[in-house]
Amino acid sequence: MTGSALLAKRPRLREDLLVSRALRRGPDTVHLVKDRTGGRAFEVTAKEHFLMVRLDGSRSLADIGEQYAARFGRRLGDDHWTRLLWLLHERNLLHPPAAAAVARPAAVELRRGVRWFGWTLSLPVLAVLCVLAAASPAAVALCLDPLWQAARPAFGDPVSWLLLGLLAWISAAAHEFAHGVAAVRLGATVTRINLVTLTCRVEDYQYLPRRAHQIAIAAAGAVANGLLLAPVWAAALATGPGHPAHPVLCAYLLVGSVQTLVNLVPLAPLDGYKIVSHALGMLDLATESRRYLSTLPRRLLRRRGPAYPAGTAAWLGLYAAWWLLAVAAVAAAVSYGAGRWLEPALGASSYLLPAAAVTLTVAGWLARPRPHRSRSDNPQIPKGES
């Protein structure tokens, strides 16, 4: 095919492809692309995304090439276009699709839940619900001592433990259901809600165009947990001391508050981590923050390594510091707890053994080889001709 014939072509990507907004992976700007028919997903760079979104059938390759040259200061030759189109064809991304459709996972039926609770995701209602969800744990913190005194009998009663377990399971189930309803209401697909393992699998929500919707889906579970504390507060106030149910209700206020707040801790795989990741627009925030920290000496001393934008470097550095602080706090708590348990048998040296075990465990985990992230499946565009 001659160069003029190739550049006159107007290829078109399939309409059912999902393309995310711009995201950060460490120092790089990337976009996620997903083939909803086959379920295959991959990353493309900003330049690749620039070309792909313009393959809409209305513009020729020559027109797109001119736009590319104006944007990036380089032109793509015929061999570059040939390679790009071949890669897109091989991955079945061009219209019409070349391969038979692969069955997608069946979506979970949540229309009734959306009809009943979808109105809660309007901005004014959601703001009120978030305030109410935060008020219950805050009230527990203010009344911590009297609640603990009232709840102590329940923590020593086996029947109360069963009731607490049931209430905690109901709260966890509501947590997953809230994720599912929010996802369907905001345009994502839920393929599984498992009330045994207490998981909700949401497809495609990384491709939603608005980060506020992604944050709402990630936060919906914790909001539901916080809201469930409100009727328990009302029941605890209505029963009062001396009622058989009062200790269990007070105990659940403590347990439920911990359940709510722990989910908001920004550590993977908790919801708080997802909320922070979506708010910052970053992929694999924990992994990339550790990579940033591990390459920092080389970049400072040898001036080698990836160049991070200032804002990205600041957020990755802050998250790495938080992660190290959290790991140190957990390690110290485990060492102290194990040391107290061993103290009657080992005396003052009881803290050394747990501390050494925890230190070796953390060091081994940090030193383990990281899997190399390959982009071999991506339709990478060669550097253009100047």
Short mmCIF file of C-alpha atoms in Angstrom, two decimals:
data_model
loop_
_atom_site.label_atom_id
_atom_site.label_comp_id
_atom_site.label_asym_id
_atom_site.label_seq_id
_atom_site.Cartn_x
_atom_site.Cartn_y
_atom_site.Cartn_z
CA MET A 1 0.00 0.00 0.00
CA THR A 2 1.38 3.43 -0.95
CA GLY A 3 1.93 6.06 1.70
CA SER A 4 -0.82 8.31 0.33
CA ALA A 5 -3.33 5.45 0.31
CA LEU A 6 -2.44 4.53 3.90
CA LEU A 7 -2.74 8.10 5.17
CA ALA A 8 -6.12 8.48 3.46
CA LYS A 9 -7.60 5.65 5.52
CA ARG A 10 -10.11 6.47 8.29
CA PRO A 11 -9.91 3.55 10.76
CA ARG A 12 -12.32 3.46 13.69
CA LEU A 13 -11.95 1.94 17.13
CA ARG A 14 -14.79 -0.14 18.49
CA GLU A 15 -17.43 1.89 20.29
CA ASP A 16 -17.66 -0.51 23.23
CA LEU A 17 -14.08 0.05 24.38
CA LEU A 18 -13.67 1.69 27.77
CA VAL A 19 -10.99 4.36 28.12
CA SER A 20 -10.16 5.94 31.46
CA ARG A 21 -9.28 9.52 32.23
CA ALA A 22 -5.60 10.40 32.61
CA LEU A 23 -4.04 8.63 35.60
CA ARG A 24 -0.60 8.66 37.16
CA ARG A 25 1.56 5.58 37.55
CA GLY A 26 4.58 6.91 39.36
CA PRO A 27 6.24 9.46 37.06
CA ASP A 28 4.16 8.48 34.02
CA THR A 29 0.75 9.59 32.77
CA VAL A 30 -1.25 6.62 31.50
CA HIS A 31 -4.77 5.71 30.41
CA LEU A 32 -6.49 2.39 31.00
CA VAL A 33 -8.19 0.74 28.03
CA LYS A 34 -10.53 -2.22 28.38
CA ASP A 35 -12.13 -4.49 25.83
CA ARG A 36 -15.48 -5.19 27.47
CA THR A 37 -16.19 -8.06 25.08
CA GLY A 38 -13.08 -10.07 25.87
CA GLY A 39 -12.39 -8.61 29.30
CA ARG A 40 -8.82 -7.67 28.38
CA ALA A 41 -7.37 -4.47 29.87
CA PHE A 42 -4.07 -2.68 29.35
CA GLU A 43 -2.38 0.68 29.74
CA VAL A 44 -1.41 3.19 27.09
CA THR A 45 0.72 6.30 27.34
CA ALA A 46 -0.55 9.83 26.77
CA LYS A 47 0.74 9.78 23.16
CA GLU A 48 -0.92 6.45 22.44
CA HIS A 49 -4.15 7.71 23.96
CA PHE A 50 -3.95 10.87 21.83
CA LEU A 51 -3.91 8.76 18.68
CA MET A 52 -6.42 6.12 19.73
CA VAL A 53 -9.22 8.49 20.73
CA ARG A 54 -8.95 10.18 17.33
CA LEU A 55 -9.48 6.94 15.43
CA ASP A 56 -13.22 7.61 15.16
CA GLY A 57 -13.75 7.05 11.44
CA SER A 58 -14.24 10.75 10.70
CA ARG A 59 -10.56 11.72 10.45
CA SER A 60 -7.92 10.36 8.13
CA LEU A 61 -4.55 9.20 9.36
CA ALA A 62 -3.05 12.23 7.65
CA ASP A 63 -5.31 14.56 9.67
CA ILE A 64 -4.46 12.77 12.91
CA GLY A 65 -0.77 12.86 12.03
CA GLU A 66 -0.92 16.63 11.61
CA GLN A 67 -2.59 16.99 15.01
CA TYR A 68 0.00 14.69 16.56
CA ALA A 69 2.86 16.71 15.07
CA ALA A 70 1.33 19.97 16.31
CA ARG A 71 0.93 18.54 19.82
CA PHE A 72 4.18 16.61 20.28
CA GLY A 73 6.51 18.21 17.71
CA ARG A 74 7.15 14.95 15.83
CA ARG A 75 5.64 13.25 12.83
CA LEU A 76 4.72 9.61 12.48
CA GLY A 77 6.00 7.80 9.41
CA ASP A 78 4.13 5.21 7.36
CA ASP A 79 5.84 2.34 9.19
CA HIS A 80 4.64 3.75 12.52
CA TRP A 81 1.04 3.89 11.32
CA THR A 82 1.32 0.39 9.88
CA ARG A 83 2.60 -0.96 13.17
CA LEU A 84 -0.09 0.81 15.19
CA LEU A 85 -2.94 -0.42 12.98
CA TRP A 86 -1.56 -3.95 12.99
CA LEU A 87 -1.33 -3.99 16.78
CA LEU A 88 -4.86 -2.64 17.15
CA HIS A 89 -6.12 -5.22 14.67
CA GLU A 90 -4.30 -8.05 16.47
CA ARG A 91 -5.93 -7.00 19.73
CA ASN A 92 -9.34 -6.86 18.11
CA LEU A 93 -9.79 -3.17 18.92
CA LEU A 94 -10.72 -1.91 15.48
CA HIS A 95 -14.25 -1.80 14.09
CA PRO A 96 -15.66 -4.22 13.07
CA PRO A 97 -14.30 -6.77 15.59
CA ALA A 98 -12.40 -9.59 13.94
CA ALA A 99 -13.03 -12.25 16.57
CA ALA A 100 -16.13 -13.77 18.06
CA ALA A 101 -17.44 -12.12 21.19
CA VAL A 102 -16.50 -13.67 24.51
CA ALA A 103 -19.22 -13.93 27.10
CA ARG A 104 -18.91 -11.29 29.81
CA PRO A 105 -19.56 -12.08 33.48
CA ALA A 106 -23.23 -11.77 34.28
CA ALA A 107 -24.13 -8.61 36.15
CA VAL A 108 -25.71 -8.89 39.57
CA GLU A 109 -29.34 -7.76 39.56
CA LEU A 110 -29.46 -4.65 41.76
CA ARG A 111 -32.16 -2.60 40.06
CA ARG A 112 -34.48 -2.91 43.04
CA GLY A 113 -31.75 -1.76 45.38
CA VAL A 114 -30.97 1.16 43.08
CA ARG A 115 -34.66 2.08 42.94
CA TRP A 116 -34.93 2.04 46.73
CA PHE A 117 -31.61 3.63 47.65
CA GLY A 118 -30.30 5.30 44.48
CA TRP A 119 -31.80 8.65 45.50
CA THR A 120 -29.36 8.77 48.41
CA LEU A 121 -26.52 9.43 45.95
CA SER A 122 -27.80 12.87 44.98
CA LEU A 123 -25.33 15.47 46.22
CA PRO A 124 -27.48 17.16 48.93
CA VAL A 125 -28.72 13.85 50.36
CA LEU A 126 -25.26 12.31 50.22
CA ALA A 127 -23.78 15.27 52.11
CA VAL A 128 -26.36 14.86 54.89
CA LEU A 129 -25.76 11.10 55.06
CA CYS A 130 -22.00 11.59 55.31
CA VAL A 131 -22.49 13.99 58.23
CA LEU A 132 -24.79 11.50 59.96
CA ALA A 133 -22.39 8.64 59.30
CA ALA A 134 -19.52 10.62 60.83
CA ALA A 135 -21.62 11.76 63.80
CA SER A 136 -22.12 8.28 65.25
CA PRO A 137 -18.42 7.32 65.62
CA ALA A 138 -17.73 10.86 66.86
CA ALA A 139 -20.39 10.46 69.55
CA VAL A 140 -18.86 7.11 70.52
CA ALA A 141 -15.46 8.79 70.92
CA LEU A 142 -16.99 11.47 73.16
CA CYS A 143 -18.77 8.88 75.32
CA LEU A 144 -16.05 6.24 75.22
CA ASP A 145 -15.64 5.68 78.97
CA PRO A 146 -19.34 5.31 79.90
CA LEU A 147 -19.93 3.12 76.83
CA TRP A 148 -17.03 0.87 77.78
CA GLN A 149 -18.31 0.51 81.33
CA ALA A 150 -21.80 -0.33 80.05
CA ALA A 151 -20.46 -2.77 77.45
CA ARG A 152 -18.05 -4.74 79.66
CA PRO A 153 -20.63 -7.37 80.73
CA ALA A 154 -21.35 -8.18 77.07
CA PHE A 155 -17.69 -8.94 76.32
CA GLY A 156 -17.72 -11.69 78.93
CA ASP A 157 -20.98 -13.32 77.83
CA PRO A 158 -20.94 -16.00 75.05
CA VAL A 159 -24.51 -15.21 73.97
CA SER A 160 -23.62 -11.54 73.68
CA TRP A 161 -20.62 -12.51 71.55
CA LEU A 162 -22.96 -14.33 69.14
CA LEU A 163 -25.24 -11.29 68.94
CA LEU A 164 -22.26 -9.01 68.36
CA GLY A 165 -21.05 -11.32 65.59
CA LEU A 166 -24.48 -11.25 63.96
CA LEU A 167 -24.66 -7.45 64.13
CA ALA A 168 -21.14 -7.14 62.73
CA TRP A 169 -22.04 -9.50 59.86
CA ILE A 170 -25.19 -7.47 59.08
CA SER A 171 -23.09 -4.31 59.02
CA ALA A 172 -20.49 -5.93 56.73
CA ALA A 173 -23.23 -7.20 54.39
CA ALA A 174 -24.74 -3.70 54.26
CA HIS A 175 -21.25 -2.39 53.53
CA GLU A 176 -20.90 -4.58 50.42
CA PHE A 177 -24.49 -3.95 49.33
CA ALA A 178 -23.86 -0.19 49.54
CA HIS A 179 -20.80 -0.55 47.29
CA GLY A 180 -22.92 -2.45 44.77
CA VAL A 181 -25.85 -0.02 44.76
CA ALA A 182 -23.54 2.99 44.42
CA ALA A 183 -21.63 1.32 41.58
CA VAL A 184 -24.75 0.45 39.57
CA ARG A 185 -26.32 3.85 40.23
CA LEU A 186 -23.19 5.66 38.98
CA GLY A 187 -22.72 3.56 35.85
CA ALA A 188 -20.44 0.65 36.79
CA THR A 189 -21.27 -3.05 36.66
CA VAL A 190 -21.41 -5.36 39.67
CA THR A 191 -20.62 -8.97 38.78
CA ARG A 192 -20.58 -10.50 42.25
CA ILE A 193 -21.76 -9.85 45.80
CA ASN A 194 -20.73 -12.66 48.13
CA LEU A 195 -22.29 -12.46 51.58
CA VAL A 196 -20.19 -15.40 52.82
CA THR A 197 -16.77 -13.93 52.04
CA LEU A 198 -18.27 -10.42 52.27
CA THR A 199 -16.94 -9.14 48.97
CA CYS A 200 -18.39 -7.04 46.17
CA ARG A 201 -16.78 -7.18 42.74
CA VAL A 202 -17.30 -4.03 40.70
CA GLU A 203 -16.25 -4.03 37.05
CA ASP A 204 -15.30 -0.98 35.02
CA TYR A 205 -15.49 1.64 37.77
CA GLN A 206 -11.89 2.68 37.12
CA TYR A 207 -13.15 3.85 33.73
CA LEU A 208 -15.83 6.20 35.06
CA PRO A 209 -15.10 9.70 33.76
CA ARG A 210 -15.60 11.50 37.09
CA ARG A 211 -13.30 10.81 40.01
CA ALA A 212 -16.07 11.96 42.38
CA HIS A 213 -18.12 8.92 41.29
CA GLN A 214 -15.18 6.60 41.93
CA ILE A 215 -14.70 8.09 45.40
CA ALA A 216 -18.43 7.76 46.12
CA ILE A 217 -18.38 4.06 45.23
CA ALA A 218 -15.32 3.43 47.39
CA ALA A 219 -16.76 5.37 50.35
CA ALA A 220 -20.31 4.00 50.17
CA GLY A 221 -19.56 1.01 52.40
CA ALA A 222 -18.11 3.06 55.26
CA VAL A 223 -21.02 5.51 55.04
CA ALA A 224 -23.45 2.59 55.34
CA ASN A 225 -21.57 1.29 58.39
CA GLY A 226 -21.73 4.69 60.04
CA LEU A 227 -25.44 5.09 59.31
CA LEU A 228 -26.23 1.70 60.86
CA LEU A 229 -24.85 2.97 64.16
CA ALA A 230 -27.58 5.63 64.40
CA PRO A 231 -30.51 3.23 65.14
CA VAL A 232 -28.27 1.33 67.57
CA TRP A 233 -27.61 4.61 69.38
CA ALA A 234 -31.36 5.24 69.55
CA ALA A 235 -31.99 1.73 70.89
CA ALA A 236 -29.23 2.07 73.50
CA LEU A 237 -30.67 5.37 74.72
CA ALA A 238 -34.20 3.92 74.76
CA THR A 239 -33.30 0.83 76.79
CA GLY A 240 -31.06 2.48 79.37
CA PRO A 241 -28.91 0.80 82.05
CA GLY A 242 -30.46 -2.28 83.58
CA HIS A 243 -32.11 -3.49 80.38
CA PRO A 244 -30.78 -6.90 79.22
CA ALA A 245 -30.06 -5.59 75.71
CA HIS A 246 -28.23 -2.45 76.85
CA PRO A 247 -24.74 -4.01 77.25
CA VAL A 248 -24.91 -5.65 73.82
CA LEU A 249 -26.03 -2.41 72.16
CA CYS A 250 -23.24 -0.45 73.83
CA ALA A 251 -20.72 -3.13 72.88
CA TYR A 252 -21.83 -2.98 69.25
CA LEU A 253 -21.46 0.81 69.22
CA LEU A 254 -17.80 0.26 70.09
CA VAL A 255 -17.32 -2.63 67.65
CA GLY A 256 -19.27 -0.92 64.86
CA SER A 257 -17.31 2.31 65.23
CA VAL A 258 -14.04 0.40 64.92
CA GLN A 259 -15.47 -1.47 61.92
CA THR A 260 -16.39 1.85 60.28
CA LEU A 261 -13.15 3.68 60.98
CA VAL A 262 -10.80 0.82 60.09
CA ASN A 263 -12.28 0.71 56.59
CA LEU A 264 -11.27 4.34 56.12
CA VAL A 265 -7.60 3.77 56.97
CA PRO A 266 -5.60 4.53 53.78
CA LEU A 267 -3.80 1.19 53.63
CA ALA A 268 -4.35 -1.40 50.90
CA PRO A 269 -6.74 -3.13 50.42
CA LEU A 270 -9.05 -1.02 52.63
CA ASP A 271 -11.58 1.44 51.22
CA GLY A 272 -9.61 4.40 52.58
CA TYR A 273 -6.70 3.44 50.32
CA LYS A 274 -8.99 3.36 47.30
CA ILE A 275 -10.50 6.72 48.23
CA VAL A 276 -7.06 8.34 48.45
CA SER A 277 -5.90 6.67 45.22
CA HIS A 278 -8.94 7.93 43.30
CA ALA A 279 -8.68 11.41 44.82
CA LEU A 280 -5.05 11.66 43.69
CA GLY A 281 -5.70 9.93 40.35
CA MET A 282 -2.90 7.41 40.94
CA LEU A 283 -2.59 3.72 40.14
CA ASP A 284 -0.90 1.34 42.60
CA LEU A 285 -0.26 4.17 45.04
CA ALA A 286 1.35 1.95 47.68
CA THR A 287 3.69 0.20 45.23
CA GLU A 288 4.63 3.41 43.44
CA SER A 289 5.29 5.26 46.71
CA ARG A 290 7.73 2.53 47.76
CA ARG A 291 9.37 2.66 44.33
CA TYR A 292 9.70 6.42 44.67
CA LEU A 293 11.30 6.01 48.09
CA SER A 294 13.69 3.26 46.97
CA THR A 295 14.92 5.26 43.96
CA LEU A 296 15.21 8.57 45.85
CA PRO A 297 18.90 8.15 46.88
CA ARG A 298 19.93 7.28 43.32
CA ARG A 299 18.05 10.25 41.91
CA LEU A 300 19.49 12.64 44.49
CA LEU A 301 23.10 11.42 44.45
CA ARG A 302 23.58 10.24 40.87
CA ARG A 303 20.91 12.30 39.13
CA ARG A 304 19.68 9.09 37.52
CA GLY A 305 16.27 7.48 37.42
CA PRO A 306 12.78 8.59 36.45
CA ALA A 307 11.91 12.28 36.74
CA TYR A 308 8.83 12.81 38.90
CA PRO A 309 6.62 15.90 38.57
CA ALA A 310 6.79 17.98 41.75
CA GLY A 311 3.18 17.34 42.78
CA THR A 312 3.43 13.61 42.17
CA ALA A 313 6.70 13.40 44.09
CA ALA A 314 5.17 15.22 47.06
CA TRP A 315 2.15 12.92 47.28
CA LEU A 316 4.20 9.77 46.82
CA GLY A 317 6.65 10.92 49.48
CA LEU A 318 3.86 11.73 51.93
CA TYR A 319 2.17 8.39 51.36
CA ALA A 320 5.48 6.53 51.73
CA ALA A 321 6.08 8.30 55.05
CA TRP A 322 2.56 7.42 56.22
CA TRP A 323 3.03 3.81 55.14
CA LEU A 324 6.32 3.50 57.04
CA LEU A 325 4.73 5.06 60.13
CA ALA A 326 1.76 2.67 59.95
CA VAL A 327 4.01 -0.39 59.51
CA ALA A 328 6.18 0.73 62.42
CA ALA A 329 3.12 1.28 64.63
CA VAL A 330 1.68 -2.15 63.81
CA ALA A 331 5.07 -3.82 64.32
CA ALA A 332 5.50 -2.09 67.69
CA ALA A 333 2.00 -3.07 68.80
CA VAL A 334 2.52 -6.73 67.82
CA SER A 335 5.93 -6.84 69.50
CA TYR A 336 4.56 -5.28 72.68
CA GLY A 337 1.51 -7.56 72.81
CA ALA A 338 3.55 -10.70 72.22
CA GLY A 339 6.14 -9.54 74.75
CA ARG A 340 3.51 -9.01 77.42
CA TRP A 341 2.16 -12.50 76.73
CA LEU A 342 5.64 -14.07 77.02
CA GLU A 343 6.78 -11.99 79.99
CA PRO A 344 5.73 -14.50 82.70
CA ALA A 345 7.92 -17.16 81.07
CA LEU A 346 10.89 -15.14 79.76
CA GLY A 347 11.00 -12.12 82.02
CA ALA A 348 12.52 -8.87 80.77
CA SER A 349 13.93 -10.52 77.62
CA SER A 350 10.43 -11.51 76.46
CA TYR A 351 10.21 -8.45 74.18
CA LEU A 352 13.39 -9.23 72.25
CA LEU A 353 12.15 -12.38 70.54
CA PRO A 354 8.89 -10.89 69.15
CA ALA A 355 10.70 -7.71 68.10
CA ALA A 356 13.31 -9.74 66.21
CA ALA A 357 10.64 -11.90 64.55
CA VAL A 358 8.61 -8.87 63.49
CA THR A 359 11.71 -7.06 62.20
CA LEU A 360 12.81 -10.06 60.12
CA THR A 361 9.29 -10.52 58.76
CA VAL A 362 8.99 -6.89 57.66
CA ALA A 363 12.53 -6.87 56.23
CA GLY A 364 11.87 -10.06 54.27
CA TRP A 365 8.61 -8.68 52.94
CA LEU A 366 10.27 -5.46 51.82
CA ALA A 367 13.20 -7.31 50.24
CA ARG A 368 11.14 -9.78 48.26
CA PRO A 369 11.49 -9.41 44.48
CA ARG A 370 8.78 -7.36 42.85
CA PRO A 371 7.14 -8.77 39.73
CA HIS A 372 8.19 -6.79 36.68
CA ARG A 373 5.27 -4.96 35.17
CA SER A 374 5.36 -5.66 31.48
CA ARG A 375 3.63 -3.51 28.90
CA SER A 376 4.13 -6.01 26.08
CA ASP A 377 0.41 -6.15 25.47
CA ASN A 378 0.14 -2.42 24.90
CA PRO A 379 -0.04 -0.93 21.42
CA GLN A 380 3.07 1.18 21.94
CA ILE A 381 3.80 3.94 19.44
CA PRO A 382 7.40 4.40 18.33
CA LYS A 383 9.02 7.78 18.63
CA GLY A 384 8.02 9.83 15.64
CA GLU A 385 10.19 11.37 12.99
CA SER A 386 11.21 14.95 13.55
#
